[in-house]
Tab-separated table of C-alpha atoms and ligand atoms in Angstrom:
chain	number	residue	atom	x	y	z
A	1406	MET	CA	0.000	0.000	0.000
A	1407	GLY	CA	1.269	3.480	-0.778
A	1408	ARG	CA	2.354	5.968	1.863
A	1409	ALA	CA	-0.876	7.913	1.545
A	1410	GLY	CA	-2.931	4.880	2.491
A	1411	GLN	CA	-0.907	3.703	5.476
A	1412	GLY	CA	-1.969	6.135	8.142
A	1413	LEU	CA	0.328	8.307	10.199
A	1414	SER	CA	1.550	5.723	12.684
A	1415	SER	CA	3.203	3.585	10.017
A	1416	ILE	CA	5.369	6.398	8.636
A	1417	PRO	CA	8.675	5.968	10.523
A	1418	SER	CA	9.957	9.548	10.342
A	1419	VAL	CA	6.600	10.953	11.467
A	1420	ASN	CA	6.366	8.347	14.202
A	1421	ARG	CA	9.679	9.276	15.770
A	1422	MET	CA	8.958	12.972	15.700
A	1423	LYS	CA	8.477	15.117	18.784
A	1424	ILE	CA	5.700	17.670	18.482
A	1425	TYR	CA	5.293	20.686	20.724
A	1426	LEU	CA	1.676	20.777	21.864
A	1427	ASP	CA	0.321	23.227	24.435
A	1428	GLY	CA	3.425	23.467	26.561
A	1429	ALA	CA	4.948	19.994	26.237
A	1430	LEU	CA	6.883	17.931	23.723
A	1431	VAL	CA	4.930	14.801	22.886
A	1432	ASP	CA	5.381	11.875	20.509
A	1433	SER	CA	3.700	12.521	17.181
A	1434	ALA	CA	1.292	9.629	17.842
A	1435	ASP	CA	0.070	11.509	20.931
A	1436	ALA	CA	-0.068	14.925	19.295
A	1437	LYS	CA	-3.820	15.191	18.970
A	1438	ILE	CA	-6.245	18.063	18.618
A	1439	SER	CA	-9.931	17.787	19.482
A	1440	VAL	CA	-12.519	17.426	16.732
A	1441	PHE	CA	-14.217	20.377	18.475
A	1442	ASP	CA	-11.222	22.648	17.910
A	1443	HIS	CA	-12.392	25.587	15.830
A	1444	GLY	CA	-9.136	25.513	13.912
A	1445	LEU	CA	-10.462	22.306	12.399
A	1446	LEU	CA	-14.188	23.095	12.384
A	1447	TYR	CA	-13.858	26.571	10.868
A	1448	GLY	CA	-10.254	27.227	9.908
A	1449	ASP	CA	-10.285	29.596	12.876
A	1450	GLY	CA	-6.635	30.112	13.692
A	1451	VAL	CA	-3.339	31.428	12.379
A	1452	PHE	CA	-0.001	29.918	11.472
A	1453	GLU	CA	3.546	30.449	10.322
A	1454	GLY	CA	5.882	28.444	8.103
A	1455	ILE	CA	9.478	29.023	9.146
A	1456	ARG	CA	12.800	27.703	7.803
A	1457	LEU	CA	15.793	26.421	9.662
A	1458	TYR	CA	19.149	26.714	7.881
A	1459	GLY	CA	22.285	25.254	9.433
A	1460	GLY	CA	20.920	25.677	12.960
A	1461	ASN	CA	19.665	29.205	12.270
A	1462	VAL	CA	15.923	29.866	12.448
A	1463	PHE	CA	15.632	32.360	9.611
A	1464	ARG	CA	14.029	35.651	10.688
A	1465	LEU	CA	12.190	34.018	13.592
A	1466	GLU	CA	11.342	37.349	15.236
A	1467	GLU	CA	9.738	38.589	12.019
A	1468	HIS	CA	7.661	35.410	11.756
A	1469	LEU	CA	6.520	35.780	15.355
A	1470	GLU	CA	5.617	39.404	14.782
A	1471	ARG	CA	3.524	38.421	11.748
A	1472	LEU	CA	1.875	35.692	13.828
A	1473	GLU	CA	0.957	38.299	16.449
A	1474	PHE	CA	-0.450	40.593	13.742
A	1475	SER	CA	-2.493	37.750	12.228
A	1476	ALA	CA	-3.832	36.789	15.662
A	1477	LYS	CA	-4.696	40.393	16.477
A	1478	ALA	CA	-6.506	40.785	13.170
A	1479	ILE	CA	-8.802	37.859	13.995
A	1480	LEU	CA	-9.157	38.909	17.669
A	1481	LEU	CA	-7.381	35.821	18.917
A	1482	LYS	CA	-5.588	36.646	22.126
A	1483	MET	CA	-2.481	34.520	22.497
A	1484	PRO	CA	-1.673	33.820	26.154
A	1485	TRP	CA	2.039	33.227	25.436
A	1486	SER	CA	4.831	35.761	25.202
A	1487	ARG	CA	6.925	36.027	22.051
A	1488	LYS	CA	9.879	34.693	24.030
A	1489	GLN	CA	7.905	31.636	25.129
A	1490	ILE	CA	6.922	30.850	21.548
A	1491	SER	CA	10.434	31.498	20.292
A	1492	ASP	CA	11.877	29.153	22.932
A	1493	ALA	CA	9.283	26.509	22.054
A	1494	VAL	CA	10.211	26.712	18.359
A	1495	CYS	CA	13.914	26.226	19.131
A	1496	GLU	CA	13.191	23.474	21.638
A	1497	THR	CA	11.128	21.558	19.073
A	1498	CYS	CA	13.925	21.760	16.499
A	1499	ARG	CA	16.487	20.570	19.032
A	1500	ALA	CA	14.262	17.714	20.220
A	1501	ASN	CA	14.098	16.462	16.634
A	1502	GLN	CA	17.828	16.998	16.021
A	1503	LEU	CA	16.880	19.201	13.125
A	1504	VAL	CA	19.569	21.457	11.670
A	1505	ASP	CA	17.982	22.194	8.297
A	1506	GLY	CA	14.249	22.006	7.911
A	1507	TYR	CA	10.846	23.562	7.989
A	1508	ILE	CA	8.852	24.522	11.062
A	1509	ARG	CA	5.086	24.747	11.124
A	1510	LEU	CA	3.780	26.857	13.994
A	1511	VAL	CA	0.005	26.740	14.404
A	1512	VAL	CA	-2.298	28.562	16.802
A	1513	THR	CA	-5.938	27.485	16.809
A	1514	ARG	CA	-8.908	29.153	18.476
A	1515	GLY	CA	-9.231	26.051	20.630
A	1516	VAL	CA	-12.094	23.815	21.667
A	1517	GLY	CA	-15.601	25.218	21.428
A	1518	ASP	CA	-19.081	24.030	20.579
A	1519	LEU	CA	-20.556	23.444	17.134
A	1520	GLY	CA	-21.507	27.084	16.665
A	1521	LEU	CA	-19.179	29.682	15.162
A	1522	SER	CA	-18.800	31.721	18.366
A	1523	PRO	CA	-15.088	32.052	19.098
A	1524	TRP	CA	-15.808	33.505	22.550
A	1525	LEU	CA	-17.079	30.063	23.585
A	1526	CYS	CA	-13.631	28.589	22.941
A	1527	ALA	CA	-11.989	28.512	26.363
A	1528	LYS	CA	-8.344	28.818	25.297
A	1529	PRO	CA	-6.288	28.708	22.135
A	1530	SER	CA	-4.019	25.781	21.332
A	1531	ILE	CA	-0.503	25.962	19.977
A	1532	PHE	CA	1.478	23.279	18.228
A	1533	ILE	CA	4.815	23.185	16.471
A	1534	ILE	CA	6.012	20.620	13.937
A	1535	ALA	CA	9.685	20.637	12.917
A	1536	ASP	CA	10.235	18.588	9.785
A	1537	LYS	CA	11.500	18.736	6.180
A	1538	ILE	CA	9.693	20.155	3.176
A	1539	ALA	CA	10.192	20.108	-0.588
A	1540	LEU	CA	7.566	22.153	-2.395
A	1541	TYR	CA	8.832	21.705	-5.939
A	1542	PRO	CA	11.050	18.996	-7.453
A	1543	PRO	CA	14.719	20.140	-7.290
A	1544	GLU	CA	15.239	20.437	-11.062
A	1545	TYR	CA	12.827	23.393	-11.243
A	1546	TYR	CA	15.232	25.506	-9.180
A	1547	SER	CA	17.734	25.360	-12.042
A	1548	LYS	CA	15.472	25.171	-15.086
A	1549	GLY	CA	12.572	27.308	-13.851
A	1550	LEU	CA	8.827	26.797	-13.450
A	1551	GLU	CA	6.162	27.052	-16.122
A	1552	ILE	CA	3.109	28.567	-14.498
A	1553	VAL	CA	-0.366	29.777	-15.414
A	1554	THR	CA	-2.800	32.464	-14.363
A	1555	VAL	CA	-5.934	30.949	-12.858
A	1556	ALA	CA	-9.524	32.165	-12.730
A	1557	THR	CA	-9.785	31.988	-8.918
A	1558	ARG	CA	-9.191	35.515	-7.656
A	1559	ARG	CA	-7.303	36.411	-4.495
A	1560	MET	CA	-9.685	37.133	-1.654
A	1561	ASN	CA	-10.999	40.663	-1.444
A	1562	PRO	CA	-9.481	42.445	1.600
A	1563	ALA	CA	-12.971	43.627	2.517
A	1564	ALA	CA	-13.870	39.980	3.201
A	1565	LEU	CA	-10.650	38.887	4.903
A	1566	SER	CA	-7.301	40.607	4.648
A	1567	PRO	CA	-4.896	38.450	2.640
A	1568	ALA	CA	-2.236	39.706	5.070
A	1569	VAL	CA	-3.734	37.401	7.716
A	1570	LYS	CA	-1.963	34.058	7.562
A	1571	SER	CA	-5.042	32.159	8.660
A	1572	LEU	CA	-5.804	28.460	8.764
A	1573	ASN	CA	-8.289	28.940	5.954
A	1574	TYR	CA	-6.317	28.422	2.751
A	1575	LEU	CA	-9.225	27.310	0.560
A	1576	ASN	CA	-8.823	30.299	-1.723
A	1577	ASN	CA	-5.231	29.278	-2.459
A	1578	ILE	CA	-6.016	25.568	-2.556
A	1579	LEU	CA	-8.645	26.100	-5.273
A	1580	ALA	CA	-6.083	28.077	-7.274
A	1581	LYS	CA	-3.535	25.312	-6.774
A	1582	ILE	CA	-6.027	22.723	-8.068
A	1583	GLU	CA	-6.685	24.896	-11.115
A	1584	ALA	CA	-2.939	25.107	-11.748
A	1585	ARG	CA	-2.645	21.346	-11.597
A	1586	GLN	CA	-5.613	20.893	-13.919
A	1587	ALA	CA	-3.761	23.132	-16.372
A	1588	GLY	CA	-0.621	20.994	-16.001
A	1589	ALA	CA	1.307	23.608	-13.990
A	1590	LEU	CA	2.907	23.424	-10.540
A	1591	GLU	CA	2.051	26.969	-9.540
A	1592	ALA	CA	-0.448	29.688	-10.383
A	1593	ILE	CA	-0.672	33.441	-10.444
A	1594	MET	CA	-3.728	34.759	-8.654
A	1595	LEU	CA	-5.116	38.154	-9.641
A	1596	ASN	CA	-6.983	40.433	-7.281
A	1597	ASP	CA	-10.568	41.425	-7.978
A	1598	GLN	CA	-9.378	44.363	-10.093
A	1599	GLY	CA	-7.323	42.099	-12.308
A	1600	PHE	CA	-3.897	43.090	-10.946
A	1601	VAL	CA	-1.371	40.408	-10.089
A	1602	ALA	CA	-1.547	39.621	-6.356
A	1603	GLU	CA	0.728	36.638	-5.747
A	1604	CYS	CA	0.939	32.884	-6.290
A	1605	THR	CA	-0.791	30.240	-4.195
A	1606	GLY	CA	1.945	30.139	-1.550
A	1607	ASP	CA	4.590	32.532	-2.840
A	1608	ASN	CA	5.163	36.196	-3.615
A	1609	ILE	CA	6.006	37.181	-7.178
A	1610	PHE	CA	8.726	39.446	-8.594
A	1611	ILE	CA	9.500	40.584	-12.109
A	1612	VAL	CA	12.705	42.076	-13.476
A	1613	ARG	CA	12.484	44.715	-16.193
A	1614	LYS	CA	15.479	46.678	-17.500
A	1615	GLY	CA	17.546	45.911	-14.413
A	1616	ARG	CA	14.848	46.809	-11.862
A	1617	ILE	CA	12.846	44.478	-9.648
A	1618	TYR	CA	9.114	45.005	-9.182
A	1619	THR	CA	6.665	43.263	-6.881
A	1620	PRO	CA	2.989	43.964	-6.173
A	1621	ALA	CA	2.237	45.947	-3.032
A	1622	ALA	CA	0.718	43.967	-0.185
A	1623	GLN	CA	-2.474	46.013	-0.704
A	1624	GLN	CA	-2.913	44.246	-4.046
A	1625	GLY	CA	-3.649	41.006	-2.226
A	1626	ALA	CA	-0.202	39.633	-1.404
A	1627	LEU	CA	0.817	38.177	1.906
A	1628	ARG	CA	3.589	40.277	3.464
A	1629	GLY	CA	6.142	37.540	2.901
A	1630	ILE	CA	9.131	37.262	5.189
A	1631	THR	CA	11.172	36.075	2.199
A	1632	ARG	CA	9.765	39.006	0.203
A	1633	ASP	CA	11.116	41.385	2.863
A	1634	ALA	CA	14.491	39.677	2.595
A	1635	ILE	CA	14.476	40.296	-1.180
A	1636	PHE	CA	14.054	44.036	-0.541
A	1637	ASP	CA	17.115	43.938	1.729
A	1638	ILE	CA	19.100	41.862	-0.754
A	1639	ALA	CA	18.232	44.196	-3.644
A	1640	LYS	CA	19.408	47.148	-1.554
A	1641	ASP	CA	22.647	45.351	-0.730
A	1642	LEU	CA	23.255	44.477	-4.361
A	1643	ALA	CA	22.281	48.014	-5.475
A	1644	ILE	CA	19.510	46.637	-7.680
A	1645	PRO	CA	16.637	49.152	-7.776
A	1646	MET	CA	13.461	47.586	-6.436
A	1647	GLU	CA	9.981	48.891	-5.855
A	1648	GLU	CA	6.380	47.899	-5.273
A	1649	HIS	CA	4.304	48.386	-8.412
A	1650	ASP	CA	0.914	47.353	-9.759
A	1651	LEU	CA	1.481	44.503	-12.195
A	1652	THR	CA	-0.778	43.052	-14.870
A	1653	ARG	CA	-0.370	39.703	-16.631
A	1654	TYR	CA	0.969	41.696	-19.602
A	1655	ASP	CA	3.789	43.043	-17.417
A	1656	VAL	CA	4.708	39.533	-16.327
A	1657	TRP	CA	4.563	38.094	-19.864
A	1658	ASN	CA	6.927	40.833	-21.033
A	1659	ALA	CA	9.316	40.794	-18.091
A	1660	ASP	CA	12.991	39.987	-18.595
A	1661	GLU	CA	12.896	37.659	-15.576
A	1662	VAL	CA	10.321	36.387	-13.108
A	1663	PHE	CA	10.867	34.652	-9.808
A	1664	LEU	CA	8.824	33.605	-6.776
A	1665	THR	CA	9.673	33.580	-3.087
A	1666	GLY	CA	8.278	31.875	-0.023
A	1667	THR	CA	9.529	30.128	3.069
A	1668	GLY	CA	8.647	26.741	1.606
A	1669	ALA	CA	9.578	27.540	-2.007
A	1670	GLU	CA	12.603	29.717	-1.114
A	1671	VAL	CA	13.583	31.564	-4.323
A	1672	ILE	CA	12.540	29.872	-7.565
A	1673	PRO	CA	12.662	31.128	-11.158
A	1674	VAL	CA	9.692	31.192	-13.561
A	1675	VAL	CA	10.404	30.782	-17.270
A	1676	LYS	CA	6.920	30.579	-18.762
A	1677	LEU	CA	3.549	32.106	-17.940
A	1678	ASP	CA	0.335	31.254	-19.798
A	1679	GLY	CA	2.336	29.768	-22.679
A	1680	ARG	CA	4.486	32.932	-23.074
A	1681	GLU	CA	8.223	32.450	-22.615
A	1682	ILE	CA	9.705	34.894	-20.125
A	1683	GLY	CA	12.872	36.662	-21.357
A	1684	THR	CA	15.334	34.096	-22.667
A	1685	SER	CA	13.168	31.316	-21.154
A	1686	LYS	CA	16.024	30.531	-18.778
A	1687	PRO	CA	16.570	31.714	-15.189
A	1688	GLY	CA	18.089	35.184	-15.527
A	1689	PRO	CA	21.195	36.909	-14.158
A	1690	ILE	CA	19.422	39.037	-11.562
A	1691	PHE	CA	17.648	35.971	-10.205
A	1692	ALA	CA	21.051	34.262	-9.936
A	1693	ARG	CA	22.532	37.171	-7.968
A	1694	VAL	CA	19.522	37.383	-5.659
A	1695	LEU	CA	19.566	33.634	-5.043
A	1696	GLU	CA	23.253	33.645	-4.181
A	1697	ALA	CA	22.773	36.484	-1.705
A	1698	PHE	CA	19.729	34.734	-0.239
A	1699	ARG	CA	21.723	31.534	0.319
A	1700	ARG	CA	24.279	33.500	2.347
A	1701	ARG	CA	21.746	35.465	4.409
A	1702	VAL	CA	19.677	32.517	5.554
A	1703	LEU	CA	22.617	31.149	7.513
A	1704	THR	CA	23.089	34.221	9.643
A	1705	GLU	CA	19.865	36.250	9.964
A	1706	GLY	CA	17.630	35.005	12.724
A	1707	THR	CA	17.824	32.989	15.906
A	1708	ARG	CA	20.431	30.303	16.534
A	1709	LEU	CA	19.209	27.098	18.144
B	684	PMP	N1	1.836	34.160	-0.130
B	684	PMP	C1	1.157	33.170	0.449
B	684	PMP	C2	-0.287	33.022	0.147
B	684	PMP	C3	1.801	32.305	1.334
B	684	PMP	O1	1.119	31.317	1.925
B	684	PMP	C4	3.170	32.488	1.607
B	684	PMP	C5	3.868	31.582	2.582
B	684	PMP	N2	3.978	30.277	2.115
B	684	PMP	C6	3.857	33.516	0.949
B	684	PMP	C7	3.150	34.354	0.108
B	684	PMP	C8	5.308	33.755	1.206
B	684	PMP	O2	5.523	34.244	2.502
B	684	PMP	P1	6.833	33.878	3.332
B	684	PMP	O3	7.988	34.354	2.541
B	684	PMP	O4	6.667	34.592	4.612
B	684	PMP	O5	6.840	32.408	3.505
């Protein structure tokens, strides 16, 4: 039987894992959340995806700040200090002897009844998984992705701010399914005005005549931690970079396109909607940015 059909307990690496759950490290088999948790019933909660590089938790403080902002936006009061969460993240990595990996930090509204009312949930839950992740097959980092624009629009900020990293990712999941149906690994999502917002789990950047452009967060992008790092890298490398409204036309006619995200890291795009981007190979500015990114991730953040 394939891995998907075996159930969690028969996957050795998952089985041996220690999970941080509400104040204690527990075996993964014992890391359980109630079926009455509103994180599960309603997607009521917030999360972070964080990377660990050579024992350095990349930009941990920035992730924890974004977590606090997400929680505040949904009126979820976290009863833990930033230091407590930061210590728990590091402790979970150490308990799993992880030096390079991916950390999933989740805060749910907690256990309530079957109604929506979050005020009936007594206390939020927190759990931390420290593991590995590979979002795209390795060859795409050197040859580049071919992506498509999908019909599913990025959520309107008047409904729920896309800046909130909430447990409800259905909007992105539907876009991801559309990408797959079109034979692509990733998709551009437009906002309701037709401007480029971001991809399903990554921010997007174009290069045009030596300058880097990325949509403003107000256009429907998550304020990516990796995206922030790209601003710093561009400044360091003296590559002009700015936020700018982008249409599909701008992306089709860019010299280079690349995506960033904690899971994806920095990955080039060489085709969008059947149009080849630039030379249809990862470009020179992408290469410089990637090299600088590789150096930064080892030093910026919190050491275990
Ligand atoms: N946009 C979305 C929708 C995301 O889920 C993510 C995170 N995977 C990103 C952008 C990139 O953000 P970060 O660099 O903080 O991971």
